[in-house]
Tab-separated table of C-alpha atoms in Angstrom:
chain	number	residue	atom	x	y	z
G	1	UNK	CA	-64.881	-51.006	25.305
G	2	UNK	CA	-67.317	-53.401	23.345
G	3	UNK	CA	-69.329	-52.512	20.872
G	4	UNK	CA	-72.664	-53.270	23.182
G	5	UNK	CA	-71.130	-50.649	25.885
G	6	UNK	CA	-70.481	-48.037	23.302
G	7	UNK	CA	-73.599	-48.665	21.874
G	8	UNK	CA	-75.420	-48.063	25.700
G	9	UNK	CA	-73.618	-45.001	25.619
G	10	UNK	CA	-74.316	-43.135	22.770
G	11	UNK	CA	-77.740	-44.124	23.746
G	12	UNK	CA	-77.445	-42.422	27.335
G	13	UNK	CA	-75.043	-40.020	25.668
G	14	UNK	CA	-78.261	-38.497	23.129
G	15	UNK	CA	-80.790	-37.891	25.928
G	16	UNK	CA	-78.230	-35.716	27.198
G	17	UNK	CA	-76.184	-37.889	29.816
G	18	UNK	CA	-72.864	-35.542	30.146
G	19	UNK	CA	-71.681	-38.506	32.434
G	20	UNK	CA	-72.153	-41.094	29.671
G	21	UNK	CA	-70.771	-38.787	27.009
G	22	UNK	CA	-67.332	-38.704	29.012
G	23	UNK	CA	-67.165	-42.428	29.322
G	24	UNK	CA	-67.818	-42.811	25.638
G	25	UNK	CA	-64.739	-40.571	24.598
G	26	UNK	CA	-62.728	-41.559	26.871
G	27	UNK	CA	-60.676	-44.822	25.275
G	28	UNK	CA	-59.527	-42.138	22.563
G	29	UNK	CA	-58.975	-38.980	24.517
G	30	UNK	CA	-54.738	-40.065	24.069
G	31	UNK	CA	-54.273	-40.374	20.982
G	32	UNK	CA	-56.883	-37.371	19.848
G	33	UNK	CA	-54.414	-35.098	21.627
G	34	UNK	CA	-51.683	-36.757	19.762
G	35	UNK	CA	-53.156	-35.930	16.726
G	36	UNK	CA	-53.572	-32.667	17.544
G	37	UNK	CA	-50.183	-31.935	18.314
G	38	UNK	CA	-49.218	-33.308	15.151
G	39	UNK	CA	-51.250	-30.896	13.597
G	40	UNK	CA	-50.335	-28.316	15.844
G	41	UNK	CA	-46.723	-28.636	17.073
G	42	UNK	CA	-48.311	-27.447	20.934
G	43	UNK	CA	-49.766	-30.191	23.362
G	44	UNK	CA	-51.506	-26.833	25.176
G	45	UNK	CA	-53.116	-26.347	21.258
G	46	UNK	CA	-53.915	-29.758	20.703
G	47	UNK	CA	-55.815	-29.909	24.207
G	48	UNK	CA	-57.598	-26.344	23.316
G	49	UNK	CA	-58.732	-27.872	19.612
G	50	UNK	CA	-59.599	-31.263	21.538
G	51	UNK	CA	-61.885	-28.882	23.852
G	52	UNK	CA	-63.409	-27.139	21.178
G	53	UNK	CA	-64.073	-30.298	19.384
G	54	UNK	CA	-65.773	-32.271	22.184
G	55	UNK	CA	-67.902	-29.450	22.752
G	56	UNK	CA	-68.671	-29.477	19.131
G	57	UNK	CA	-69.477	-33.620	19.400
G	58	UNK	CA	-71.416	-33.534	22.534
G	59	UNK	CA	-73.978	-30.406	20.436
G	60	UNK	CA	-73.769	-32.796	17.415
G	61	UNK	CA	-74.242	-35.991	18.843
G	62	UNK	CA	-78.392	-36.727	17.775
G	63	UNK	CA	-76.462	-35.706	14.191
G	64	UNK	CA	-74.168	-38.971	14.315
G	65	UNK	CA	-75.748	-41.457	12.227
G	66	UNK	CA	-73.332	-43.963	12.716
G	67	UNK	CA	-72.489	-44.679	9.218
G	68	UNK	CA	-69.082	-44.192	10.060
G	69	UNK	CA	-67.180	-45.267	13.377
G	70	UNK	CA	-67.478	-43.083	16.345
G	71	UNK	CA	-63.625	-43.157	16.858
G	72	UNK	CA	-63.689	-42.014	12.803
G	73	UNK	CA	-66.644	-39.417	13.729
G	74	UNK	CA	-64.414	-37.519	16.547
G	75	UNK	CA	-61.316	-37.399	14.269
G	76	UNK	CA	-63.232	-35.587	11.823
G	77	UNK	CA	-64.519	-32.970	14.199
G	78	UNK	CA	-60.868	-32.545	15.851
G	79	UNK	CA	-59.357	-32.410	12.564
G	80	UNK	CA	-61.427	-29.264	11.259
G	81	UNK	CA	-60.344	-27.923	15.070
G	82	UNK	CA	-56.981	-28.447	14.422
G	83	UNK	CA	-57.363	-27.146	10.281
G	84	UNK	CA	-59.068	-23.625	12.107
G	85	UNK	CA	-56.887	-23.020	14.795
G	86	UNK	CA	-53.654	-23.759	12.529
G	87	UNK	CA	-54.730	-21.119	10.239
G	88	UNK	CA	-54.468	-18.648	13.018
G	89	UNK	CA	-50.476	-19.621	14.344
G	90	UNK	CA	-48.073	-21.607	13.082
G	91	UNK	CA	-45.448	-23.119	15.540
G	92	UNK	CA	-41.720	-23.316	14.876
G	93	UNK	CA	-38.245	-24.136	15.418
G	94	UNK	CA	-35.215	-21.978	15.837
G	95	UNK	CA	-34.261	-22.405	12.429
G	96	UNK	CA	-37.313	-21.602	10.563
G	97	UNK	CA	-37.444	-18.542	13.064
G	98	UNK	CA	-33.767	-16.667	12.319
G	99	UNK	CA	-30.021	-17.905	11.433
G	100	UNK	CA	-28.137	-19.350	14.101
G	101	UNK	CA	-25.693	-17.331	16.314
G	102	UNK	CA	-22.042	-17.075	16.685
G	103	UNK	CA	-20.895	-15.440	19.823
G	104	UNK	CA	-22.358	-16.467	22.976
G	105	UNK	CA	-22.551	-13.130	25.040
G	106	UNK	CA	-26.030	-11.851	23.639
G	107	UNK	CA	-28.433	-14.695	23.734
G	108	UNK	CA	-31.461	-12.249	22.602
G	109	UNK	CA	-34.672	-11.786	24.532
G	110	UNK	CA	-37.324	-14.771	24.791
G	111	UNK	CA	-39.789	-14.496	22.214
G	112	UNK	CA	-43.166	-14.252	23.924
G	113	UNK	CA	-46.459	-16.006	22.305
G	114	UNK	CA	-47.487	-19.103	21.088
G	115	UNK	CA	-44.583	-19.119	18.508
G	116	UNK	CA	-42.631	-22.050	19.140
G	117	UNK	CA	-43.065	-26.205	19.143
G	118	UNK	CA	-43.229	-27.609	22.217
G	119	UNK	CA	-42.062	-31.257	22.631
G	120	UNK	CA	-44.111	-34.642	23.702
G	121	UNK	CA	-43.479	-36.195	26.565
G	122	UNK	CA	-43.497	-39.858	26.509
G	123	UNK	CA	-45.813	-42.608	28.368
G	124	UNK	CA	-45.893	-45.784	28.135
G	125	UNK	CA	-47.886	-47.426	25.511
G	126	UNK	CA	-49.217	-50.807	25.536
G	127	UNK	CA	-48.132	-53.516	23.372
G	128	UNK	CA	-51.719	-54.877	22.083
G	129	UNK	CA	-51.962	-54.569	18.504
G	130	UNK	CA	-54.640	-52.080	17.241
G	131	UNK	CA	-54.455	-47.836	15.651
G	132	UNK	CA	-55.158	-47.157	19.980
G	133	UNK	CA	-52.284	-49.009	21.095
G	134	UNK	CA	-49.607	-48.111	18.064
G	135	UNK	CA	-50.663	-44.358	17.609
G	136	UNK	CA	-47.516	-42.976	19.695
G	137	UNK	CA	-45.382	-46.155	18.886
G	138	UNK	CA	-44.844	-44.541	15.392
G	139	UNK	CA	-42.388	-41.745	13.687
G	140	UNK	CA	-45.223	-39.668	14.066
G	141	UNK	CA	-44.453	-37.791	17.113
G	142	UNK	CA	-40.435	-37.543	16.180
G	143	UNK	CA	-39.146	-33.716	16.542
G	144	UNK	CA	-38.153	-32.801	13.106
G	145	UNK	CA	-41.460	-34.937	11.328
G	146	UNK	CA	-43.860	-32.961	13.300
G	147	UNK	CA	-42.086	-29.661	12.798
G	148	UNK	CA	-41.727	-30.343	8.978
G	149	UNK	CA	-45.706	-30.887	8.930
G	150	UNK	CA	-45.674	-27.163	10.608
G	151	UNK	CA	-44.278	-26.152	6.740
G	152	UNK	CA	-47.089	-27.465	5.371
G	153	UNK	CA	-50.332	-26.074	4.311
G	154	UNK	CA	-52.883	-27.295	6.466
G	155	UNK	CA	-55.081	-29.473	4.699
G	156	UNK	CA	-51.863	-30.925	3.048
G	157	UNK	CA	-51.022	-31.451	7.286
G	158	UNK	CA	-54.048	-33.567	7.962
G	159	UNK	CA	-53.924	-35.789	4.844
G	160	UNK	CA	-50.191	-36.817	5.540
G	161	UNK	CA	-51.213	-37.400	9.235
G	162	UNK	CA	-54.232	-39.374	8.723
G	163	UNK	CA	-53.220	-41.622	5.776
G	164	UNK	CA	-50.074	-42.372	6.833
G	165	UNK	CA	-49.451	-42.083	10.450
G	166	UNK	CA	-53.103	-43.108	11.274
G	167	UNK	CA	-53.835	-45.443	8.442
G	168	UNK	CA	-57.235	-44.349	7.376
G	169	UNK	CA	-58.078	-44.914	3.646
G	170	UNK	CA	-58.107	-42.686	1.350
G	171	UNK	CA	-61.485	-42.414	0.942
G	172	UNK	CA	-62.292	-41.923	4.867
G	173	UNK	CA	-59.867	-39.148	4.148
G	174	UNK	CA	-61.443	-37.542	1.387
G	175	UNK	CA	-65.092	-37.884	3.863
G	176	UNK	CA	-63.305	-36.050	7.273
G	177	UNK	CA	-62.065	-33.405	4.655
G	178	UNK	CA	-65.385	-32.434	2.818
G	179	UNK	CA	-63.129	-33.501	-0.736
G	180	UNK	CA	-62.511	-36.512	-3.462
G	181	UNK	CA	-60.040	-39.344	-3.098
G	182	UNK	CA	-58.631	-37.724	-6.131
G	183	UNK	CA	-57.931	-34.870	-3.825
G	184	UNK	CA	-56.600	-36.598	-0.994
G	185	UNK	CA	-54.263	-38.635	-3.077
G	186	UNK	CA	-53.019	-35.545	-4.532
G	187	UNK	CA	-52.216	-33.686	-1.291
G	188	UNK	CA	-50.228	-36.628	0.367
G	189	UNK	CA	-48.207	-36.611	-2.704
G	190	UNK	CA	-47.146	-32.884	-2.142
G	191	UNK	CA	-47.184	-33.097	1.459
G	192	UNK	CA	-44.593	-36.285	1.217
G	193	UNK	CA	-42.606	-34.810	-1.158
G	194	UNK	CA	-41.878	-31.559	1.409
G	195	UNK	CA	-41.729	-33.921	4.217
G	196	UNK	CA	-38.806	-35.856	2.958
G	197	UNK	CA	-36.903	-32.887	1.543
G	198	UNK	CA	-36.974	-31.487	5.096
G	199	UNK	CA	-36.435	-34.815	6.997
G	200	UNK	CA	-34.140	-36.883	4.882
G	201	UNK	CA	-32.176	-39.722	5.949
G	202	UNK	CA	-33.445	-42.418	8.484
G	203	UNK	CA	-36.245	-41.952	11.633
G	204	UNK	CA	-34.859	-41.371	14.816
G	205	UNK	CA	-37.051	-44.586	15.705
G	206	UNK	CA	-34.603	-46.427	12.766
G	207	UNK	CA	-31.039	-44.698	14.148
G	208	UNK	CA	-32.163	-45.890	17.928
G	209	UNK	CA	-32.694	-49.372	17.038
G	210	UNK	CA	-29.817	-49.435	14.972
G	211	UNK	CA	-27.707	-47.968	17.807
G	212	UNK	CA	-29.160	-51.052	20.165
G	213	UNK	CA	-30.625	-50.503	23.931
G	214	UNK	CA	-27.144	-51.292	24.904
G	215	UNK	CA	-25.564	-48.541	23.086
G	216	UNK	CA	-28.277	-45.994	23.926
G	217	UNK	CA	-27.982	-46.459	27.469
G	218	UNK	CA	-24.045	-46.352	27.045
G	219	UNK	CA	-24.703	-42.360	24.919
G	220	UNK	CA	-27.471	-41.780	27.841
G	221	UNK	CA	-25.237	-42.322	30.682
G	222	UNK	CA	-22.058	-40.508	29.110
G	223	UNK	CA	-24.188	-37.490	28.141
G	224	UNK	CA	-25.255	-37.358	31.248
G	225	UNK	CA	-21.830	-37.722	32.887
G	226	UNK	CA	-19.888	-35.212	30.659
G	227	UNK	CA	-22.774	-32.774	31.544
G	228	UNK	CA	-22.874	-32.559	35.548
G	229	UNK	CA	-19.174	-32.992	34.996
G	230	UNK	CA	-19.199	-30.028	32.393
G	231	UNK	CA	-16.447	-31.689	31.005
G	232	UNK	CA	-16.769	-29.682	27.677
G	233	UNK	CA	-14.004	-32.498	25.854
G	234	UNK	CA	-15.986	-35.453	26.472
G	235	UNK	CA	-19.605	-33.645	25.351
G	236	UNK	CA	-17.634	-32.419	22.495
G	237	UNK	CA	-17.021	-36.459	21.701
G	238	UNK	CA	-20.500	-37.095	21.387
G	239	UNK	CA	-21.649	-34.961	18.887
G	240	UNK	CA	-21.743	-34.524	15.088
G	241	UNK	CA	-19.789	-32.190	13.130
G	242	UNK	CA	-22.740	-30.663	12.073
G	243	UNK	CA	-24.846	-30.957	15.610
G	244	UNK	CA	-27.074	-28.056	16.728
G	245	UNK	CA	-28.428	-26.645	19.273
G	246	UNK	CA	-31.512	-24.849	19.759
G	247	UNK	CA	-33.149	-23.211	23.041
G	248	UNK	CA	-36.743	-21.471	22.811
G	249	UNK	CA	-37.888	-19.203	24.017
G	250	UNK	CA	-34.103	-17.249	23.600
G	251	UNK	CA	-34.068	-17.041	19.727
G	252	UNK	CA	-30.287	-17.869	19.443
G	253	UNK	CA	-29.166	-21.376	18.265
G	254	UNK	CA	-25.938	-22.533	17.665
G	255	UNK	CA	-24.815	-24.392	14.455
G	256	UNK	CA	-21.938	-26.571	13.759
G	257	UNK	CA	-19.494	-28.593	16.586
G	258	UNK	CA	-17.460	-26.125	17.075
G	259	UNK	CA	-19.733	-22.800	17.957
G	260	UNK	CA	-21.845	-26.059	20.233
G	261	UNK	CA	-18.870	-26.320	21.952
G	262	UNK	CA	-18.138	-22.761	22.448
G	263	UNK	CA	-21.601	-22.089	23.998
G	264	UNK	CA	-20.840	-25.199	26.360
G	265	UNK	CA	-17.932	-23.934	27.795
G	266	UNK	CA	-19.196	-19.903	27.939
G	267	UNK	CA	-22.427	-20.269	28.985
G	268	UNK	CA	-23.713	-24.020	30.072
G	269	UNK	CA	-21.753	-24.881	32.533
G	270	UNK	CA	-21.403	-21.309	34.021
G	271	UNK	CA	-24.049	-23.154	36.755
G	272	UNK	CA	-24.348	-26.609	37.985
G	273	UNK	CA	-26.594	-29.104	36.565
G	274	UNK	CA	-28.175	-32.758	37.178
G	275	UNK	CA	-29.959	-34.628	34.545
G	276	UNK	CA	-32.804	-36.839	34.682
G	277	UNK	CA	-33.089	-39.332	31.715
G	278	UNK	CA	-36.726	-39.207	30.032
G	279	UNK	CA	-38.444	-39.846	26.921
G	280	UNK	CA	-39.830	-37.351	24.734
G	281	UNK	CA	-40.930	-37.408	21.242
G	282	UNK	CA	-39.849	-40.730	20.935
G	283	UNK	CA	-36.585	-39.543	21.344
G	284	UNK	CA	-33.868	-39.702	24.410
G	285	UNK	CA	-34.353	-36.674	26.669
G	286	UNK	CA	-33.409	-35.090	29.955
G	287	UNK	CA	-34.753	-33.047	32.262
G	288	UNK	CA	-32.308	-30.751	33.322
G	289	UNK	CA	-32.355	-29.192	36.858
G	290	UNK	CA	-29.742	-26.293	37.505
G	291	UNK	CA	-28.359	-25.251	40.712
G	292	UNK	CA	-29.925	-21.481	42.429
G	293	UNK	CA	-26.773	-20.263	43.600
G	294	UNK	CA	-29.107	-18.927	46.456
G	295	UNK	CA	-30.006	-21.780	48.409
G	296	UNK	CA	-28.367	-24.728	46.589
G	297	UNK	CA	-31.476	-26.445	45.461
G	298	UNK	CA	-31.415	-27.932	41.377
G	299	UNK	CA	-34.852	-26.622	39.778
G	300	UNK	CA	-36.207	-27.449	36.564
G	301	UNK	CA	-34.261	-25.132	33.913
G	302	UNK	CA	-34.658	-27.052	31.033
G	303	UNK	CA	-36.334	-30.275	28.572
G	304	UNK	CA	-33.406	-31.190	26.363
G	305	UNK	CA	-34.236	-33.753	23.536
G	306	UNK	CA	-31.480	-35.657	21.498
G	307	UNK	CA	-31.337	-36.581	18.182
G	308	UNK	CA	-28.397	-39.177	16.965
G	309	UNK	CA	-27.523	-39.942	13.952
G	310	UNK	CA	-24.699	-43.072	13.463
G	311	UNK	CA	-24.560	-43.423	17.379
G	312	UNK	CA	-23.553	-39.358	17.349
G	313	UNK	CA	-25.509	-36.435	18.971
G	314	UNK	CA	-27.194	-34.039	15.962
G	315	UNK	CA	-29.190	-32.302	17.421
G	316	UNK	CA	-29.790	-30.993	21.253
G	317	UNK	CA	-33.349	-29.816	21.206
G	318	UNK	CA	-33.458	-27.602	24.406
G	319	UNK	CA	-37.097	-26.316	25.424
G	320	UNK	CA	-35.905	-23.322	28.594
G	321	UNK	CA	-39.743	-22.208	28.793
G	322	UNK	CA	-41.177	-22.159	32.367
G	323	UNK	CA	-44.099	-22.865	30.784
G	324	UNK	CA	-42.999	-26.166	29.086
G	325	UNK	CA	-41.630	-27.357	32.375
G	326	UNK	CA	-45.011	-26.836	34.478
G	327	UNK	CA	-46.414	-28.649	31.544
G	328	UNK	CA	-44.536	-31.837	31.504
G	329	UNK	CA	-45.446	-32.740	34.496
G	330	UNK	CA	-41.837	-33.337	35.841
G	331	UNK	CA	-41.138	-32.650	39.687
G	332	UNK	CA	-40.354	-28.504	40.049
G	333	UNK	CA	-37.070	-29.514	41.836
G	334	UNK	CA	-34.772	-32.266	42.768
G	335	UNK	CA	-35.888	-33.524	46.166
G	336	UNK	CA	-33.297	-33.734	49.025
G	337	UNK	CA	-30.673	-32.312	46.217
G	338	UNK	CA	-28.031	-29.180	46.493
G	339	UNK	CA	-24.443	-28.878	45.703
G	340	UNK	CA	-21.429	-26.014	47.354
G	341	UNK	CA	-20.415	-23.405	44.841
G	342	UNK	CA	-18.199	-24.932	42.214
């Protein structure tokens, strides 16, 4: 959109045009809700802070002087959302939520509630340059960065997010955030300091390219294979020594290669499966469709996200929430799809 359009917009937009207003916010509905869920670890509570902060543009708008830029305008208002609703919940991970388990017989009862992170699924983003095109083309939707901002204080949240996944300067910063420069340049110091103790080493973005499209297809396709295979020796090949592997809403999680393994063999492949490769978080994913032993057919059981460190599995980031699968927008079932009783 031009500058002239806008412009007609907001005009239309402040006589009270609810038509004109939706047009207007459109281009940067995306990666608003991408910023939320970087604040938020929850696409459902970045969509419920986006609500509440349209609502809270569209009463303001005859307030919006235009001495900043509309785009820098609705990222203010979402931002306070996001700082207000994240004062209320905070979403987690297995590990920040109890020590991983051992035996595989007792997987505990799903934790109910808006408790956990819930991952990103991918779309395509376009290549044109520009902080539209680039805002999901960036670490900043990886697994273990957002859930390391979900350790931070709030306000410590938004500066890291805004200076350095979004780029705005520090003094834009300090004007969303009612504070000083001083401030803001004080906060990202703290915030990147906790940030990199809890995510050291290399992006998943730097570990992909490093592994090559050719050798993430190659892990892809023999993931894939050694699952609807359940061949437990071959998965075992892939992964780390230290790989883990973590399933919310059930608050176990397994630790280490060989207690992985073990829950492989006892309880994964007790069923079926097919996998589906997908994207998510920027990261290699699956959707993972198990058999109903009562009529045959594979339904949605799971969203399992990989992370890889030196061309090894580290991490299996399984998300077994009904919830998260009507979410994602993936089919319920595999069409045309059943299998006889292994």
């Amino acid at each position: 959109m031009d500058d002239r359009a806008e412009a007609d917009l907001l005009e239309r937009a402040r006589t009270g045009d609810d038509a004109a207003f939706a047009r207007l916010v459109a281009p940067y509905r995306d990666e608003l809700v991408a910023h939320g869920y970087r604040m938020l670890g929850s696409r459902q509570d970045a969509e419920d802070a986006l609500q509440e902060a349209l609502i809270g543009a569209w009463r303001g708008l005859a307030g919006f002087a235009g001495r900043s830029s509309l785009r820098t305008w609705l990222y203010r208002i979402l931002t306070h959302a996001c700082l207000r609703l994240a004062e209320r919940r905070r979403r987690l991970l297995s590990p920040a939520y109890g020590p991983p388990r051992r035996a595989t017989a007792d997987l505990g009862a799903p934790v109910p509630g808006p408790v956990w992170m819930e991952p990103w699924m991918d779309e395509p983003v376009s290549d044109e340059p520009g902080p539209d095109a680039r805002y999901l083309r960036r670490e900043g939707v990886e697994l273990a960065f957002v859930a390391a901002l979900q350790h931070l204080p709030a306000v410590q949240r938004a500066v890291l997010i805004l200076r350095e996944v979004l780029e705005f300067p520090a003094a834009e910063v300090a004007r969303m955030l009612d504070t000083t420069p001083a401030s803001v340049n004080s906060a990202l110091q703290r915030a990147r300091k906790a940030v990199d103790e809890r995510v050291p080493g290399p992006s998943q973005r730097v570990e992909l390219a490093a592994l090559g499209d050719e050798g993430r297809r190659e892990l892809v396709e023999a993931f894939v294979g050694a699952w609807e295979r359940a061949d437990v020796a071959a998965i075992a090949e892939l992964l780390a020594e230290d790989v883990r592997f973590t399933m919310p809403p059930l608050p176990a999680w397994f630790d280490g290669r060989e207690d992985v393994v073990r829950f492989f063999a006892e309880r994964v492949f007790a069923t079926p499966w097919r996998l589906v490769p997908i994207s998510a978080n920027g990261q290699p994913a699956f959707a993972c469709y198990q058999r109903d032993p009562d009529d045959g057919r594979f339904r949605l059981g799971a969203v399992n996200l990989l992370a890889v460190r030196a061309g090894r599995i580290v991490e299996i980031a399984g998300f077994i929430d009904p919830a998260v699968g009507a979410a994602s927008g993936l089919p319920a079932e595999l069409p045309g799809e059943s299998a006889a009783v292994r």
